[in-house]
Short mmCIF file of C-alpha atoms in Angstrom, two decimals:
data_model
loop_
_atom_site.label_atom_id
_atom_site.label_comp_id
_atom_site.label_asym_id
_atom_site.label_seq_id
_atom_site.Cartn_x
_atom_site.Cartn_y
_atom_site.Cartn_z
CA MET A 1 76.09 79.22 31.99
CA ALA A 2 72.88 81.18 32.47
CA ASN A 3 73.34 84.91 32.97
CA ARG A 4 70.79 86.16 35.48
CA ARG A 5 70.45 89.89 36.13
CA GLN A 6 73.96 90.85 35.11
CA LYS A 7 73.96 94.13 37.00
CA ILE A 8 76.93 94.83 39.22
CA PHE A 9 75.86 95.06 42.85
CA ASP A 10 77.68 97.17 45.36
CA VAL A 11 77.96 94.17 47.69
CA CYS A 12 77.45 90.42 47.51
CA VAL A 13 76.83 88.77 50.90
CA ILE A 14 77.16 84.99 51.00
CA GLY A 15 75.28 83.59 53.98
CA THR A 16 72.43 85.22 55.90
CA GLY A 17 73.06 84.18 59.50
CA ALA A 18 74.08 86.28 62.50
CA GLY A 19 76.92 88.17 60.80
CA GLY A 20 75.49 88.26 57.29
CA GLY A 21 72.11 89.48 58.51
CA VAL A 22 73.70 92.48 60.21
CA MET A 23 75.80 93.38 57.16
CA ILE A 24 72.79 93.13 54.84
CA ASP A 25 70.72 95.38 57.10
CA GLU A 26 73.39 97.99 57.71
CA LEU A 27 74.63 98.24 54.12
CA THR A 28 71.20 98.49 52.50
CA HIS A 29 70.34 101.25 54.96
CA ALA A 30 73.55 103.01 53.97
CA GLY A 31 72.23 103.15 50.40
CA MET A 32 74.10 100.22 48.89
CA SER A 33 72.65 97.61 46.55
CA VAL A 34 73.11 94.15 48.06
CA VAL A 35 72.61 90.67 46.66
CA ALA A 36 72.44 87.96 49.34
CA LEU A 37 73.09 84.34 48.38
CA GLU A 38 71.88 81.68 50.82
CA ARG A 39 72.39 77.98 50.12
CA GLY A 40 69.28 76.91 52.03
CA PRO A 41 65.56 77.70 51.72
CA ARG A 42 63.56 80.43 53.39
CA LEU A 43 61.60 78.94 56.29
CA GLY A 44 58.91 80.61 58.34
CA PRO A 45 56.25 80.18 61.01
CA ALA A 46 54.44 77.45 59.07
CA GLU A 47 57.57 75.26 59.11
CA PHE A 48 58.37 76.13 62.73
CA MET A 49 54.99 75.05 64.11
CA GLY A 50 55.70 71.35 63.55
CA HIS A 51 58.15 70.92 66.45
CA ASP A 52 59.61 67.74 64.95
CA GLU A 53 61.87 66.53 67.77
CA LEU A 54 63.18 63.50 65.89
CA THR A 55 64.33 65.51 62.88
CA ASN A 56 65.45 68.68 64.65
CA ILE A 57 67.17 67.21 67.70
CA ILE A 58 67.96 63.51 67.44
CA ARG A 59 68.91 63.51 63.75
CA ALA A 60 69.78 67.23 63.83
CA THR A 61 68.91 67.54 60.14
CA GLY A 62 65.89 69.83 60.29
CA PHE A 63 67.83 72.92 59.24
CA ALA A 64 70.43 71.26 57.02
CA PRO A 65 68.78 68.19 55.43
CA LYS A 66 71.19 68.10 52.48
CA LEU A 67 74.36 68.53 54.54
CA LYS A 68 77.12 66.08 53.70
CA GLU A 69 80.44 66.10 55.54
CA THR A 70 83.20 63.78 56.69
CA VAL A 71 84.90 63.65 60.08
CA ARG A 72 88.16 62.36 61.53
CA GLN A 73 90.28 63.01 64.61
CA ALA A 74 93.74 63.38 63.09
CA GLU A 75 95.48 64.07 59.82
CA GLY A 76 96.45 60.79 58.21
CA GLU A 77 93.19 59.10 59.17
CA THR A 78 90.50 58.40 56.60
CA ALA A 79 87.53 60.65 57.33
CA GLN A 80 84.15 58.96 57.60
CA PRO A 81 80.90 60.43 56.27
CA ARG A 82 78.40 61.25 59.01
CA HIS A 83 76.17 64.10 60.10
CA PHE A 84 78.23 65.98 62.65
CA SER A 85 77.66 69.74 62.61
CA MET A 86 74.53 71.22 64.19
CA ILE A 87 74.30 74.10 61.75
CA GLY A 88 71.47 75.80 59.95
CA GLN A 89 71.46 76.06 56.16
CA CYS A 90 68.48 78.32 55.62
CA VAL A 91 67.74 82.03 55.44
CA GLY A 92 68.86 83.27 58.86
CA GLY A 93 71.40 80.47 59.23
CA SER A 94 72.10 78.74 62.53
CA ASN A 95 70.77 81.85 64.24
CA VAL A 96 67.26 80.53 63.48
CA HIS A 97 67.58 77.50 65.78
CA TRP A 98 69.99 78.84 68.41
CA GLY A 99 69.28 78.64 72.14
CA ALA A 100 69.53 82.47 72.39
CA MET A 101 71.99 82.85 75.28
CA ALA A 102 73.41 86.30 74.56
CA TRP A 103 76.76 86.65 76.30
CA ARG A 104 79.54 89.18 76.00
CA LEU A 105 83.09 87.88 76.20
CA ARG A 106 85.23 88.78 79.22
CA PRO A 107 88.10 91.27 78.74
CA ASP A 108 90.73 88.52 79.07
CA ASP A 109 88.94 86.43 76.42
CA PHE A 110 90.20 88.90 73.83
CA LYS A 111 93.79 88.58 75.08
CA ALA A 112 94.20 84.90 75.93
CA LEU A 113 97.82 84.68 74.75
CA SER A 114 98.89 87.76 76.71
CA HIS A 115 96.91 86.64 79.75
CA ASP A 116 98.01 82.99 79.94
CA GLY A 117 101.06 82.75 77.72
CA PRO A 118 101.75 80.07 75.11
CA VAL A 119 100.37 76.56 75.63
CA ALA A 120 102.26 73.65 74.09
CA GLY A 121 100.36 72.14 71.19
CA ALA A 122 97.90 75.03 70.99
CA ASN A 123 97.82 78.09 68.75
CA LEU A 124 96.66 80.78 71.18
CA ALA A 125 96.47 84.33 69.85
CA ASP A 126 95.24 87.71 71.00
CA TRP A 127 92.35 89.30 69.18
CA PRO A 128 93.29 92.52 67.34
CA VAL A 129 90.39 94.21 69.20
CA ASP A 130 89.67 94.41 72.92
CA ALA A 131 86.64 94.58 75.20
CA ALA A 132 86.61 98.38 75.28
CA GLU A 133 86.42 98.61 71.49
CA MET A 134 83.70 95.98 71.38
CA ALA A 135 81.57 97.50 74.16
CA PRO A 136 79.46 99.94 72.07
CA TRP A 137 78.84 97.23 69.48
CA TYR A 138 77.69 94.84 72.18
CA ASP A 139 75.30 97.59 73.29
CA LYS A 140 73.95 97.86 69.75
CA ALA A 141 73.63 94.09 69.36
CA GLU A 142 71.74 93.76 72.65
CA ALA A 143 69.37 96.56 71.66
CA ALA A 144 68.73 95.09 68.20
CA TYR A 145 68.14 91.59 69.57
CA GLY A 146 66.07 92.77 72.54
CA VAL A 147 68.15 90.90 75.10
CA SER A 148 66.22 90.10 78.29
CA GLY A 149 68.01 89.91 81.60
CA GLY A 150 67.34 92.88 83.82
CA ALA A 151 70.28 94.25 85.80
CA VAL A 152 73.70 92.97 84.77
CA HIS A 153 75.74 91.30 87.49
CA ASN A 154 78.50 89.28 85.88
CA ALA A 155 82.01 90.64 85.53
CA MET A 156 82.38 91.10 81.79
CA GLN A 157 79.33 93.34 81.30
CA SER A 158 79.14 97.12 81.46
CA GLY A 159 76.78 97.30 84.43
CA LYS A 160 73.88 98.74 82.44
CA ASN A 161 70.50 97.09 82.27
CA TYR A 162 69.53 94.98 79.30
CA PRO A 163 66.82 96.31 76.95
CA ASN A 164 64.19 93.95 78.34
CA PRO A 165 63.42 92.74 81.87
CA PRO A 166 64.26 89.16 82.81
CA HIS A 167 61.90 86.34 82.03
CA PRO A 168 59.80 85.05 84.93
CA ARG A 169 61.86 82.80 87.13
CA ARG A 170 61.75 79.19 86.09
CA SER A 171 60.01 76.92 88.55
CA GLY A 172 63.24 75.04 89.18
CA SER A 173 65.55 78.03 89.57
CA HIS A 174 65.20 77.92 93.35
CA VAL A 175 66.77 74.45 93.27
CA PHE A 176 69.79 75.76 91.35
CA GLU A 177 70.05 78.81 93.62
CA GLN A 178 69.93 76.65 96.72
CA GLY A 179 72.87 74.59 95.54
CA VAL A 180 75.16 77.35 94.31
CA LYS A 181 74.54 79.66 97.26
CA LYS A 182 75.31 76.83 99.68
CA LEU A 183 78.71 76.61 97.96
CA GLY A 184 79.29 80.36 98.13
CA TYR A 185 78.62 81.17 94.47
CA THR A 186 76.55 84.07 93.11
CA PRO A 187 73.73 83.18 90.70
CA PHE A 188 72.41 85.68 88.18
CA GLN A 189 69.93 85.74 85.31
CA ILE A 190 71.24 84.50 81.96
CA PRO A 191 70.90 87.14 79.20
CA LEU A 192 68.58 85.77 76.53
CA ALA A 193 67.76 87.16 73.09
CA VAL A 194 64.15 86.11 73.63
CA ASN A 195 61.53 88.78 74.25
CA SER A 196 60.18 88.83 77.78
CA ARG A 197 57.65 91.39 76.53
CA PRO A 198 56.62 92.66 73.07
CA TYR A 199 59.61 94.49 71.62
CA GLN A 200 60.18 96.20 68.26
CA ASN A 201 57.28 94.52 66.46
CA ARG A 202 58.18 91.09 67.83
CA ALA A 203 55.91 89.16 70.18
CA ALA A 204 56.74 88.08 73.71
CA CYS A 205 57.79 84.50 74.40
CA THR A 206 54.90 82.04 74.71
CA ASN A 207 56.98 79.63 76.86
CA SER A 208 56.53 76.59 74.62
CA GLY A 209 59.96 75.25 75.53
CA MET A 210 60.82 74.66 71.87
CA CYS A 211 63.82 77.01 71.55
CA VAL A 212 67.17 75.38 70.89
CA MET A 213 67.12 73.49 67.56
CA PHE A 214 63.73 74.97 66.70
CA GLY A 215 62.63 78.09 64.82
CA CYS A 216 60.39 80.50 66.71
CA PRO A 217 56.93 80.78 65.09
CA VAL A 218 56.15 84.09 66.83
CA HIS A 219 59.65 85.60 66.36
CA ALA A 220 60.07 86.19 70.09
CA LYS A 221 63.52 84.66 69.66
CA ALA A 222 65.71 87.08 67.76
CA SER A 223 67.24 86.02 64.45
CA PRO A 224 67.85 87.65 61.06
CA LEU A 225 64.37 86.48 60.05
CA SER A 226 62.90 89.05 62.44
CA VAL A 227 65.84 91.41 63.05
CA GLY A 228 67.59 92.85 60.02
CA LEU A 229 66.31 91.09 56.92
CA PRO A 230 62.76 92.54 57.01
CA ARG A 231 64.23 96.03 57.41
CA ALA A 232 66.69 95.44 54.59
CA GLN A 233 63.99 94.18 52.24
CA ALA A 234 61.88 97.24 53.00
CA THR A 235 64.63 99.46 51.52
CA GLY A 236 64.16 97.92 48.08
CA ARG A 237 67.95 97.52 47.81
CA LEU A 238 68.15 93.83 48.72
CA ASP A 239 68.02 90.98 46.23
CA LEU A 240 67.70 87.89 48.44
CA ARG A 241 68.29 84.59 46.65
CA PRO A 242 67.63 81.46 48.73
CA GLU A 243 68.68 78.00 47.54
CA SER A 244 71.80 79.43 45.92
CA LEU A 245 74.84 77.22 46.52
CA VAL A 246 77.97 79.31 45.93
CA HIS A 247 80.89 77.12 44.87
CA GLU A 248 83.47 79.54 43.47
CA LEU A 249 84.66 83.11 43.80
CA VAL A 250 86.16 84.29 40.51
CA LEU A 251 89.09 86.73 40.29
CA ASP A 252 89.76 89.40 37.71
CA ASP A 253 93.18 90.10 36.21
CA ALA A 254 94.06 92.39 39.12
CA GLY A 255 93.46 89.66 41.69
CA ARG A 256 90.19 91.04 43.03
CA ILE A 257 86.95 89.07 43.18
CA LYS A 258 84.65 89.94 40.30
CA ALA A 259 81.92 87.30 40.60
CA ALA A 260 80.39 84.52 42.66
CA ARG A 261 79.33 81.39 40.82
CA TYR A 262 76.49 79.39 42.28
CA LEU A 263 73.96 76.65 41.60
CA ASP A 264 70.34 77.73 41.84
CA ALA A 265 67.39 75.68 43.13
CA LYS A 266 67.23 73.82 39.80
CA GLY A 267 70.93 73.01 39.82
CA GLN A 268 71.67 75.48 37.03
CA GLN A 269 74.87 77.50 37.02
CA GLN A 270 74.47 81.19 37.75
CA GLU A 271 76.86 84.06 38.30
CA VAL A 272 76.49 87.35 40.14
CA ARG A 273 78.87 90.30 40.01
CA ALA A 274 79.64 92.82 42.73
CA ARG A 275 82.28 95.29 43.84
CA GLN A 276 82.69 93.90 47.36
CA PHE A 277 82.17 90.35 48.67
CA ILE A 278 81.30 89.44 52.25
CA LEU A 279 81.41 85.84 53.43
CA ALA A 280 79.08 84.87 56.27
CA GLY A 281 78.61 81.17 55.65
CA GLY A 282 79.86 80.03 59.05
CA SER A 283 83.23 78.66 60.07
CA LEU A 284 82.81 75.60 57.89
CA GLY A 285 81.05 77.15 54.92
CA SER A 286 83.25 80.23 54.50
CA ALA A 287 86.52 78.30 54.72
CA HIS A 288 85.12 75.60 52.42
CA LEU A 289 84.26 78.17 49.76
CA LEU A 290 87.69 79.81 49.94
CA LEU A 291 89.41 76.44 49.62
CA MET A 292 87.26 75.54 46.59
CA SER A 293 88.12 78.87 44.92
CA ARG A 294 91.59 77.90 43.76
CA SER A 295 93.35 79.68 40.92
CA GLY A 296 96.78 80.39 39.53
CA ARG A 297 97.17 83.18 42.08
CA PHE A 298 95.92 81.09 45.00
CA ALA A 299 96.77 77.44 44.39
CA ASN A 300 95.92 76.51 48.00
CA GLY A 301 92.65 78.38 48.18
CA LEU A 302 91.57 81.98 47.87
CA ALA A 303 93.09 84.43 50.39
CA ASN A 304 95.24 81.64 51.81
CA ARG A 305 98.82 82.85 51.45
CA SER A 306 99.16 82.41 55.21
CA GLY A 307 98.08 78.77 55.02
CA GLN A 308 95.62 79.52 57.84
CA VAL A 309 92.32 79.16 55.94
CA GLY A 310 90.45 76.27 57.53
CA ARG A 311 92.88 76.02 60.47
CA ASN A 312 92.23 76.49 64.21
CA LEU A 313 88.69 75.08 64.14
CA MET A 314 87.00 75.38 67.54
CA TYR A 315 83.57 74.36 68.80
CA HIS A 316 83.55 74.58 72.60
CA LEU A 317 83.26 71.93 75.26
CA LEU A 318 79.89 71.22 76.85
CA PRO A 319 80.49 69.43 80.15
CA ALA A 320 77.03 68.52 81.44
CA VAL A 321 75.38 66.95 84.46
CA TYR A 322 71.80 65.80 84.88
CA TYR A 323 70.35 65.46 88.37
CA ARG A 324 67.05 64.30 89.75
CA HIS A 325 65.37 66.32 92.50
CA GLU A 326 62.32 65.43 94.55
CA ALA A 327 60.52 68.57 93.37
CA VAL A 328 58.40 68.31 90.21
CA THR A 329 59.50 71.52 88.48
CA ARG A 330 58.54 71.06 84.81
CA GLY A 331 61.77 72.80 83.93
CA TRP A 332 61.30 72.41 80.19
CA LEU A 333 58.72 75.22 80.07
CA GLY A 334 60.02 78.54 78.80
CA PRO A 335 63.34 79.50 77.19
CA LEU A 336 66.31 77.16 77.37
CA ALA A 337 68.04 78.45 80.48
CA GLY A 338 67.41 80.48 83.61
CA GLN A 339 70.40 81.31 85.80
CA ALA A 340 74.16 80.92 85.79
CA ILE A 341 77.29 81.38 87.87
CA ASP A 342 80.59 82.81 86.66
CA ASP A 343 82.54 82.34 89.90
CA LEU A 344 84.55 79.46 88.43
CA HIS A 345 85.34 81.10 85.10
CA ALA A 346 88.59 83.01 85.62
CA SER A 347 91.62 81.31 84.09
CA ASP A 348 93.84 79.76 86.77
CA PRO A 349 96.82 77.58 85.78
CA ALA A 350 96.92 76.25 89.37
CA ARG A 351 93.90 74.11 88.43
CA GLY A 352 96.04 72.26 85.90
CA PHE A 353 94.59 74.00 82.84
CA VAL A 354 94.03 77.50 81.48
CA ARG A 355 90.87 79.35 80.42
CA GLY A 356 87.42 78.52 81.82
CA ALA A 357 83.65 78.27 81.47
CA VAL A 358 80.35 79.75 82.57
CA VAL A 359 78.09 77.26 84.37
CA THR A 360 74.42 77.48 83.44
CA GLU A 361 71.18 76.10 84.76
CA ALA A 362 69.30 74.26 82.04
CA TYR A 363 66.90 71.41 81.48
CA PRO A 364 66.46 68.54 79.04
CA SER A 365 64.45 70.53 76.52
CA THR A 366 62.05 67.74 75.48
CA PRO A 367 61.26 64.16 76.54
CA VAL A 368 63.10 62.90 73.46
CA VAL A 369 66.27 64.75 74.47
CA TYR A 370 66.02 63.27 77.95
CA ALA A 371 65.37 59.79 76.56
CA SER A 372 68.52 60.00 74.44
CA SER A 373 70.57 60.06 77.66
CA ALA A 374 69.12 56.74 78.88
CA GLY A 375 72.04 54.71 77.58
CA ASN A 376 71.35 50.97 77.57
CA LEU A 377 68.28 51.07 79.80
CA TRP A 378 65.38 48.93 78.61
CA GLY A 379 62.01 47.69 79.76
CA SER A 380 60.81 48.76 83.21
CA ALA A 381 64.11 50.50 83.99
CA LEU A 382 63.68 52.71 80.92
CA LYS A 383 60.06 53.46 81.83
CA ASP A 384 61.09 54.48 85.35
CA TYR A 385 63.81 56.70 83.89
CA LEU A 386 61.39 58.44 81.52
CA ARG A 387 58.80 59.02 84.25
CA GLN A 388 61.34 61.19 86.06
CA PHE A 389 61.60 63.71 83.20
CA GLN A 390 59.76 66.50 85.02
CA GLN A 391 62.01 66.13 88.05
CA VAL A 392 65.28 66.27 86.13
CA HIS A 393 67.48 69.37 86.01
CA ALA A 394 70.60 69.97 83.95
CA LEU A 395 73.82 71.87 84.49
CA ILE A 396 75.85 72.79 81.41
CA ALA A 397 79.20 74.56 81.24
CA ILE A 398 80.23 76.43 78.09
CA GLY A 399 83.93 75.54 78.10
CA GLU A 400 86.59 77.34 76.10
CA ASP A 401 88.48 74.97 73.83
CA LEU A 402 91.91 75.97 72.61
CA PRO A 403 92.73 76.65 68.95
CA VAL A 404 94.97 73.94 67.50
CA HIS A 405 96.66 74.21 64.10
CA GLY A 406 95.75 70.63 63.16
CA ASN A 407 92.06 71.09 63.95
CA GLN A 408 90.69 72.17 60.61
CA VAL A 409 88.19 72.00 57.80
CA ASP A 410 89.45 71.21 54.30
CA LEU A 411 88.25 69.51 51.11
CA ASP A 412 87.59 65.80 51.29
CA PRO A 413 89.60 64.14 48.49
CA THR A 414 87.03 61.39 47.92
CA HIS A 415 83.51 62.31 48.94
CA ARG A 416 81.31 64.55 46.80
CA ASP A 417 77.87 66.07 47.22
CA GLU A 418 74.97 65.60 44.80
CA HIS A 419 76.46 68.27 42.50
CA GLY A 420 79.89 66.64 42.36
CA LEU A 421 81.49 69.24 44.63
CA PRO A 422 83.95 68.12 47.32
CA VAL A 423 82.35 68.06 50.77
CA TRP A 424 84.13 69.59 53.70
CA ARG A 425 86.26 67.35 55.87
CA ILE A 426 86.47 68.08 59.59
CA THR A 427 89.62 67.12 61.47
CA HIS A 428 89.33 67.71 65.20
CA ALA A 429 90.71 66.30 68.44
CA TYR A 430 90.47 68.03 71.80
CA HIS A 431 93.70 69.40 73.29
CA PRO A 432 94.77 67.88 76.67
CA ASN A 433 93.94 71.23 78.27
CA ASP A 434 90.36 70.88 76.98
CA LEU A 435 89.94 67.46 78.58
CA LYS A 436 91.24 68.70 81.94
CA LEU A 437 88.83 71.63 81.79
CA LYS A 438 85.95 69.29 81.00
CA ALA A 439 86.73 66.96 83.92
CA TYR A 440 87.07 69.89 86.34
CA TYR A 441 83.67 71.37 85.49
CA GLU A 442 81.97 68.00 85.52
CA GLN A 443 83.16 67.54 89.10
CA LYS A 444 82.10 71.05 90.12
CA MET A 445 78.63 70.54 88.65
CA LEU A 446 78.25 67.23 90.47
CA GLU A 447 79.05 69.15 93.66
CA ILE A 448 76.41 71.76 92.81
CA ALA A 449 73.85 69.04 92.17
CA GLN A 450 74.65 67.43 95.51
CA ALA A 451 74.38 70.78 97.32
CA ALA A 452 71.01 71.38 95.61
CA GLY A 453 69.64 68.20 97.16
CA ALA A 454 69.92 65.84 94.21
CA GLU A 455 68.62 62.33 94.75
CA LYS A 456 70.89 61.22 91.94
CA SER A 457 73.30 62.96 89.54
CA TRP A 458 75.23 61.78 86.51
CA VAL A 459 77.51 63.13 83.75
CA VAL A 460 75.99 63.44 80.26
CA ASP A 461 77.88 63.51 76.95
CA MET A 462 76.83 66.57 74.94
CA THR A 463 79.82 66.71 72.60
CA GLN A 464 77.80 66.95 69.40
CA GLY A 465 75.76 69.82 70.80
CA SER A 466 78.91 71.91 70.94
CA THR A 467 79.22 71.78 67.14
CA GLY A 468 76.58 74.49 67.01
CA HIS A 469 79.33 76.82 68.30
CA LEU A 470 81.72 76.72 65.36
CA MET A 471 84.59 79.23 65.40
CA GLY A 472 88.02 79.77 63.89
CA THR A 473 89.16 78.78 60.36
CA CYS A 474 89.67 82.39 59.10
CA ARG A 475 91.14 84.08 62.17
CA MET A 476 91.69 87.81 62.27
CA GLY A 477 94.98 89.38 63.33
CA ASP A 478 97.53 92.06 62.55
CA ASP A 479 100.16 89.71 61.07
CA PRO A 480 99.34 88.52 57.50
CA GLU A 481 101.67 85.55 58.00
CA LYS A 482 99.62 84.25 60.94
CA SER A 483 96.07 85.31 60.11
CA VAL A 484 93.61 85.40 57.23
CA LEU A 485 91.86 88.68 58.05
CA ASP A 486 92.87 92.06 59.43
CA ARG A 487 91.24 93.73 62.43
CA TRP A 488 88.30 94.78 60.25
CA CYS A 489 87.72 91.22 59.05
CA ARG A 490 89.05 92.16 55.63
CA SER A 491 91.29 89.71 53.80
CA HIS A 492 95.01 90.44 53.95
CA ASP A 493 95.33 89.05 50.41
CA VAL A 494 92.21 90.17 48.51
CA ASP A 495 91.11 93.72 49.21
CA ASN A 496 87.42 93.31 48.31
CA LEU A 497 86.89 90.20 50.47
CA TRP A 498 85.49 90.30 54.03
CA VAL A 499 84.46 87.53 56.45
CA VAL A 500 82.02 88.30 59.29
CA ASP A 501 80.98 85.00 60.87
CA GLY A 502 82.50 83.02 63.73
CA SER A 503 85.43 81.96 61.58
CA CYS A 504 87.18 85.25 62.38
CA PHE A 505 87.53 84.33 66.10
CA PRO A 506 91.19 83.81 67.13
CA THR A 507 90.01 82.07 70.34
CA SER A 508 86.63 80.78 71.44
CA GLY A 509 85.95 82.25 74.88
CA GLY A 510 83.87 80.42 77.46
CA TYR A 511 80.46 81.70 76.34
CA ASN A 512 78.03 81.12 73.48
CA PRO A 513 79.45 83.04 70.49
CA THR A 514 76.43 84.51 68.70
CA LEU A 515 76.19 87.90 70.41
CA THR A 516 79.89 88.46 69.71
CA ILE A 517 79.37 87.57 66.04
CA VAL A 518 76.51 90.08 65.84
CA ALA A 519 78.41 92.81 67.71
CA ASN A 520 81.51 92.32 65.59
CA ALA A 521 79.42 92.50 62.41
CA TYR A 522 78.03 95.86 63.54
CA ARG A 523 81.61 97.02 64.17
CA VAL A 524 82.75 95.87 60.73
CA ALA A 525 79.66 97.31 59.01
CA ASP A 526 80.33 100.72 60.54
CA HIS A 527 83.90 100.65 59.23
CA PHE A 528 82.75 99.36 55.83
CA VAL A 529 80.27 102.22 55.41
CA ARG A 530 82.85 104.80 56.49
CA GLU A 531 85.36 103.44 53.99
CA ALA A 532 82.75 103.47 51.23
CA ARG A 533 81.87 107.09 51.95
CA ARG A 534 85.55 108.00 51.84
CA LEU A 535 85.69 106.31 48.41
CA ASN A 536 88.23 103.81 49.74
CA LEU A 537 86.26 100.81 48.48
CA ARG A 538 86.64 100.28 44.75
#
């Protein structure tokens, strides 16, 4: 094994996405030496200018071309290899190609079990933190990411204005407003982490329409590439190592992690040592690494005495409706979404299910995306369908899916990657509550489309798109028997191990998760620095 730079770093961060980017920035600015290991390459404006719709959207491989995984619906089934997860494996992680909706969770999202009680077949849990504790960290995340939105109107926010004014109204927003107001709902501007004006050395949005599943060549869309990593590198305390595939965390005789072993860009074995280790590889990647790091102390995977590592995988529901309106609105111009309603979000068991969703105005982002919804149309019927692209609007609900013990990521017993390492195996089936929620919001969105004057409306399957919202697998909680991490996202079992990506979520909430990942990472980083200064981190 090659020994590269055998210094001992203060911190090793594995993964450079939303959570990892924050930790790298905050810890280097606190004076710590940090090595960051990222399995993918470093991409930049030159790569983002191509706007390859086939690769980035239809095949969904633009940001994870080497990804191999298997998928099944239930334990006992044989998982099949296929590209399933819309994740980013590059410097900046999935945060590079996100759609940039920057939501806070509602207060009851943090206390779903207390609010709704147990649900048969689900594994609901309260978060060990609440909305009040998270509020200042949401403020910090919104300021760092330059969230645009103007005055805040929806219930879960603090009532303050966002750092940046809202983007200009989309040409089709009046159609959405017409429909929802006719039904008595209150539309408001969606908070977006996309600059509506130049902000903190980042340009304003150029309205290309290439947001979700694309990198931003002008860095108007916030990500670690433009927020965090440049600042961290300027300190001189960051050693960033792209194309470094970590496959094992090695313990010392005391049961603490002493090193991360990884394969470099040439496939050669390397090892890096540090005092503290922070996982930020996403809900699949972090759990996968822990499960691969088996030892005599942890036969079922590192930090897995609870048996919860990899369990409770969640990735949202995306009920969606397309509708055609007589107005030619060219809705694809600009950021992904314009307005939303939250009137239908509050959990209400009288509807036949618990939890809820925010309903957003959106558009098929490119002609290729729209064409993919054409089903079996062919010939002149397909041509007619495609000609309507600039008249088509979309409604998408971000539906909360329930955590289920059997929904998990583990190690596939058969399939290996090009290095001979076991690929991750995804086991996931929606809970009956999820399917009822999906049907309810599909019907409500069809009603909105009709009220907006739709000439035609239809339900669209966007299931795979929801796999960009991966959560669970290393849930945090106060009980070490039922959770992997404590309230500070520190392992119950290994005291120098932390996890700061979406895997720490006990429940998913009915909003895009990224802002909560960022805010929680700021919260954890603050605690981490305080503990270090108190000499409580060995």
